[in-house]
mmCIF file of N, CA and C in Angstrom:
data_model
loop_
_atom_site.group_PDB
_atom_site.id
_atom_site.type_symbol
_atom_site.label_atom_id
_atom_site.label_comp_id
_atom_site.label_asym_id
_atom_site.label_seq_id
_atom_site.Cartn_x
_atom_site.Cartn_y
_atom_site.Cartn_z
ATOM 1 N N MET S 1 11.623 -4.418 4.374
ATOM 2 C CA MET S 1 10.790 -4.429 3.176
ATOM 3 C C MET S 1 11.583 -3.787 2.039
ATOM 4 N N GLU S 2 11.511 -4.348 0.884
ATOM 5 C CA GLU S 2 12.237 -3.880 -0.284
ATOM 6 C C GLU S 2 11.799 -2.472 -0.673
ATOM 7 N N GLN S 3 12.762 -1.588 -0.975
ATOM 8 C CA GLN S 3 12.476 -0.192 -1.273
ATOM 9 C C GLN S 3 11.665 0.017 -2.547
ATOM 10 N N ASN S 4 11.972 -0.673 -3.620
ATOM 11 C CA ASN S 4 11.327 -0.421 -4.905
ATOM 12 C C ASN S 4 10.200 -1.395 -5.209
ATOM 13 N N LEU S 5 9.563 -1.898 -4.186
ATOM 14 C CA LEU S 5 8.408 -2.774 -4.350
ATOM 15 C C LEU S 5 7.301 -1.988 -5.048
ATOM 16 N N THR S 6 6.605 -2.614 -5.979
ATOM 17 C CA THR S 6 5.518 -1.926 -6.677
ATOM 18 C C THR S 6 4.174 -2.317 -6.078
ATOM 19 N N PHE S 7 3.150 -1.502 -6.377
ATOM 20 C CA PHE S 7 1.806 -1.849 -5.931
ATOM 21 C C PHE S 7 1.368 -3.174 -6.555
ATOM 22 N N ALA S 8 1.779 -3.435 -7.790
ATOM 23 C CA ALA S 8 1.411 -4.689 -8.457
ATOM 24 C C ALA S 8 1.971 -5.889 -7.695
ATOM 25 N N GLU S 9 3.171 -5.750 -7.157
ATOM 26 C CA GLU S 9 3.786 -6.845 -6.403
ATOM 27 C C GLU S 9 3.069 -7.111 -5.079
ATOM 28 N N LEU S 10 2.226 -6.178 -4.649
ATOM 29 C CA LEU S 10 1.449 -6.372 -3.426
ATOM 30 C C LEU S 10 0.182 -7.172 -3.690
ATOM 31 N N GLY S 11 -0.072 -7.492 -4.961
ATOM 32 C CA GLY S 11 -1.222 -8.325 -5.299
ATOM 33 C C GLY S 11 -2.533 -7.572 -5.426
ATOM 34 N N LEU S 12 -2.458 -6.271 -5.677
ATOM 35 C CA LEU S 12 -3.678 -5.475 -5.825
ATOM 36 C C LEU S 12 -4.361 -5.781 -7.157
ATOM 37 N N SER S 13 -5.660 -5.585 -7.201
ATOM 38 C CA SER S 13 -6.429 -5.884 -8.414
ATOM 39 C C SER S 13 -6.071 -4.925 -9.546
ATOM 40 N N LYS S 14 -6.399 -5.345 -10.750
ATOM 41 C CA LYS S 14 -6.145 -4.531 -11.931
ATOM 42 C C LYS S 14 -6.836 -3.175 -11.815
ATOM 43 N N GLU S 15 -8.049 -3.166 -11.292
ATOM 44 C CA GLU S 15 -8.808 -1.920 -11.154
ATOM 45 C C GLU S 15 -8.136 -0.965 -10.162
ATOM 46 N N ILE S 16 -7.664 -1.512 -9.067
ATOM 47 C CA ILE S 16 -6.967 -0.686 -8.071
ATOM 48 C C ILE S 16 -5.671 -0.147 -8.666
ATOM 49 N N LEU S 17 -4.943 -0.995 -9.366
ATOM 50 C CA LEU S 17 -3.687 -0.562 -9.986
ATOM 51 C C LEU S 17 -3.923 0.557 -10.995
ATOM 52 N N GLN S 18 -4.996 0.453 -11.781
ATOM 53 C CA GLN S 18 -5.326 1.505 -12.743
ATOM 54 C C GLN S 18 -5.650 2.810 -12.028
ATOM 55 N N ALA S 19 -6.415 2.728 -10.936
ATOM 56 C CA ALA S 19 -6.764 3.928 -10.166
ATOM 57 C C ALA S 19 -5.514 4.566 -9.564
ATOM 58 N N LEU S 20 -4.616 3.754 -9.050
ATOM 59 C CA LEU S 20 -3.373 4.280 -8.486
ATOM 60 C C LEU S 20 -2.555 4.999 -9.553
ATOM 61 N N GLU S 21 -2.488 4.402 -10.730
ATOM 62 C CA GLU S 21 -1.747 5.014 -11.833
ATOM 63 C C GLU S 21 -2.369 6.348 -12.226
ATOM 64 N N GLN S 22 -3.698 6.389 -12.315
ATOM 65 C CA GLN S 22 -4.394 7.629 -12.670
ATOM 66 C C GLN S 22 -4.156 8.724 -11.641
ATOM 67 N N LYS S 23 -4.019 8.346 -10.382
ATOM 68 C CA LYS S 23 -3.776 9.314 -9.304
ATOM 69 C C LYS S 23 -2.301 9.693 -9.192
ATOM 70 N N GLY S 24 -1.451 9.016 -9.956
ATOM 71 C CA GLY S 24 -0.036 9.351 -9.960
ATOM 72 C C GLY S 24 0.801 8.679 -8.885
ATOM 73 N N TYR S 25 0.273 7.620 -8.283
ATOM 74 C CA TYR S 25 1.034 6.886 -7.276
ATOM 75 C C TYR S 25 1.910 5.852 -7.969
ATOM 76 N N GLY S 26 3.214 5.936 -7.768
ATOM 77 C CA GLY S 26 4.128 5.015 -8.422
ATOM 78 C C GLY S 26 4.508 3.825 -7.561
ATOM 79 N N TYR S 27 4.968 4.111 -6.360
ATOM 80 C CA TYR S 27 5.447 3.061 -5.471
ATOM 81 C C TYR S 27 4.837 3.245 -4.085
ATOM 82 N N PRO S 28 4.567 2.153 -3.397
ATOM 83 C CA PRO S 28 4.051 2.274 -2.037
ATOM 84 C C PRO S 28 5.139 2.778 -1.085
ATOM 85 N N THR S 29 4.706 3.497 -0.064
ATOM 86 C CA THR S 29 5.636 3.877 0.990
ATOM 87 C C THR S 29 5.919 2.639 1.837
ATOM 88 N N ARG S 30 6.866 2.759 2.732
ATOM 89 C CA ARG S 30 7.222 1.603 3.567
ATOM 90 C C ARG S 30 6.012 1.111 4.362
ATOM 91 N N ILE S 31 5.262 2.029 4.979
ATOM 92 C CA ILE S 31 4.114 1.613 5.784
ATOM 93 C C ILE S 31 3.049 0.951 4.913
ATOM 94 N N GLN S 32 2.859 1.438 3.697
ATOM 95 C CA GLN S 32 1.892 0.825 2.784
ATOM 96 C C GLN S 32 2.343 -0.573 2.387
ATOM 97 N N ALA S 33 3.614 -0.710 2.057
ATOM 98 C CA ALA S 33 4.145 -2.013 1.637
ATOM 99 C C ALA S 33 4.062 -3.041 2.764
ATOM 100 N N GLU S 34 4.175 -2.575 4.000
ATOM 101 C CA GLU S 34 4.112 -3.501 5.128
ATOM 102 C C GLU S 34 2.684 -3.784 5.576
ATOM 103 N N ALA S 35 1.769 -2.825 5.379
ATOM 104 C CA ALA S 35 0.396 -2.976 5.877
ATOM 105 C C ALA S 35 -0.555 -3.631 4.876
ATOM 106 N N ILE S 36 -0.380 -3.373 3.599
ATOM 107 C CA ILE S 36 -1.336 -3.863 2.600
ATOM 108 C C ILE S 36 -1.404 -5.395 2.537
ATOM 109 N N PRO S 37 -0.283 -6.125 2.520
ATOM 110 C CA PRO S 37 -0.401 -7.591 2.443
ATOM 111 C C PRO S 37 -1.243 -8.216 3.558
ATOM 112 N N PRO S 38 -1.063 -7.840 4.842
ATOM 113 C CA PRO S 38 -1.940 -8.433 5.857
ATOM 114 C C PRO S 38 -3.399 -8.009 5.700
ATOM 115 N N PHE S 39 -3.640 -6.770 5.251
ATOM 116 C CA PHE S 39 -5.025 -6.333 4.998
ATOM 117 C C PHE S 39 -5.685 -7.253 3.990
ATOM 118 N N MET S 40 -4.944 -7.604 2.967
ATOM 119 C CA MET S 40 -5.508 -8.421 1.897
ATOM 120 C C MET S 40 -5.794 -9.849 2.359
ATOM 121 N N GLN S 41 -5.231 -10.222 3.488
ATOM 122 C CA GLN S 41 -5.509 -11.533 4.086
ATOM 123 C C GLN S 41 -6.523 -11.400 5.218
ATOM 124 N N TRP S 42 -7.180 -10.239 5.302
ATOM 125 C CA TRP S 42 -8.201 -9.946 6.313
ATOM 126 C C TRP S 42 -7.652 -10.032 7.732
ATOM 127 N N LYS S 43 -6.387 -9.699 7.900
ATOM 128 C CA LYS S 43 -5.776 -9.701 9.226
ATOM 129 C C LYS S 43 -5.876 -8.305 9.839
ATOM 130 N N ASP S 44 -5.951 -8.259 11.151
ATOM 131 C CA ASP S 44 -5.911 -6.987 11.861
ATOM 132 C C ASP S 44 -4.486 -6.457 11.822
ATOM 133 N N VAL S 45 -4.366 -5.135 11.714
ATOM 134 C CA VAL S 45 -3.047 -4.517 11.636
ATOM 135 C C VAL S 45 -2.990 -3.343 12.607
ATOM 136 N N ILE S 46 -1.932 -3.279 13.364
ATOM 137 C CA ILE S 46 -1.620 -2.105 14.173
ATOM 138 C C ILE S 46 -0.310 -1.569 13.618
ATOM 139 N N ALA S 47 -0.329 -0.311 13.194
ATOM 140 C CA ALA S 47 0.854 0.266 12.563
ATOM 141 C C ALA S 47 1.116 1.661 13.113
ATOM 142 N N LYS S 48 2.369 2.030 13.126
ATOM 143 C CA LYS S 48 2.765 3.356 13.582
ATOM 144 C C LYS S 48 3.818 3.879 12.616
ATOM 145 N N ALA S 49 3.590 5.094 12.130
ATOM 146 C CA ALA S 49 4.540 5.727 11.223
ATOM 147 C C ALA S 49 4.331 7.233 11.310
ATOM 148 N N PRO S 50 5.328 8.006 10.927
ATOM 149 C CA PRO S 50 5.206 9.462 10.994
ATOM 150 C C PRO S 50 4.083 9.997 10.100
ATOM 151 N N THR S 51 3.626 11.194 10.426
ATOM 152 C CA THR S 51 2.629 11.885 9.615
ATOM 153 C C THR S 51 3.151 12.045 8.188
ATOM 154 N N GLY S 52 2.254 11.827 7.215
ATOM 155 C CA GLY S 52 2.618 12.032 5.814
ATOM 156 C C GLY S 52 3.256 10.842 5.134
ATOM 157 N N THR S 53 3.196 9.672 5.758
ATOM 158 C CA THR S 53 3.842 8.501 5.161
ATOM 159 C C THR S 53 2.879 7.557 4.458
ATOM 160 N N GLY S 54 1.581 7.905 4.415
ATOM 161 C CA GLY S 54 0.639 7.097 3.651
ATOM 162 C C GLY S 54 -0.185 6.108 4.446
ATOM 163 N N LYS S 55 -0.304 6.301 5.747
ATOM 164 C CA LYS S 55 -1.090 5.354 6.553
ATOM 165 C C LYS S 55 -2.552 5.347 6.133
ATOM 166 N N THR S 56 -3.165 6.513 6.053
ATOM 167 C CA THR S 56 -4.583 6.591 5.693
ATOM 168 C C THR S 56 -4.811 6.011 4.309
ATOM 169 N N PHE S 57 -3.927 6.291 3.387
ATOM 170 C CA PHE S 57 -4.039 5.760 2.032
ATOM 171 C C PHE S 57 -3.984 4.235 2.036
ATOM 172 N N ALA S 58 -3.175 3.668 2.887
ATOM 173 C CA ALA S 58 -3.069 2.203 2.960
ATOM 174 C C ALA S 58 -4.381 1.577 3.403
ATOM 175 N N PHE S 59 -5.131 2.276 4.245
ATOM 176 C CA PHE S 59 -6.396 1.744 4.743
ATOM 177 C C PHE S 59 -7.534 1.955 3.765
ATOM 178 N N GLY S 60 -7.378 2.913 2.847
ATOM 179 C CA GLY S 60 -8.445 3.282 1.924
ATOM 180 C C GLY S 60 -8.892 2.147 1.104
#
């Protein structure tokens, strides 16, 4: 997965992008960049990543 992928490139809505900006999130972590696209297609995802890498945030 590309390192400097943006949340906008993941196809998130304008409202979500605004909320992310307000919260100070600039770029998705690797686990977020890999998990969000299948979520948006209503696919089940099983993911494993170290603590503190943004897994819970990706599911939010």
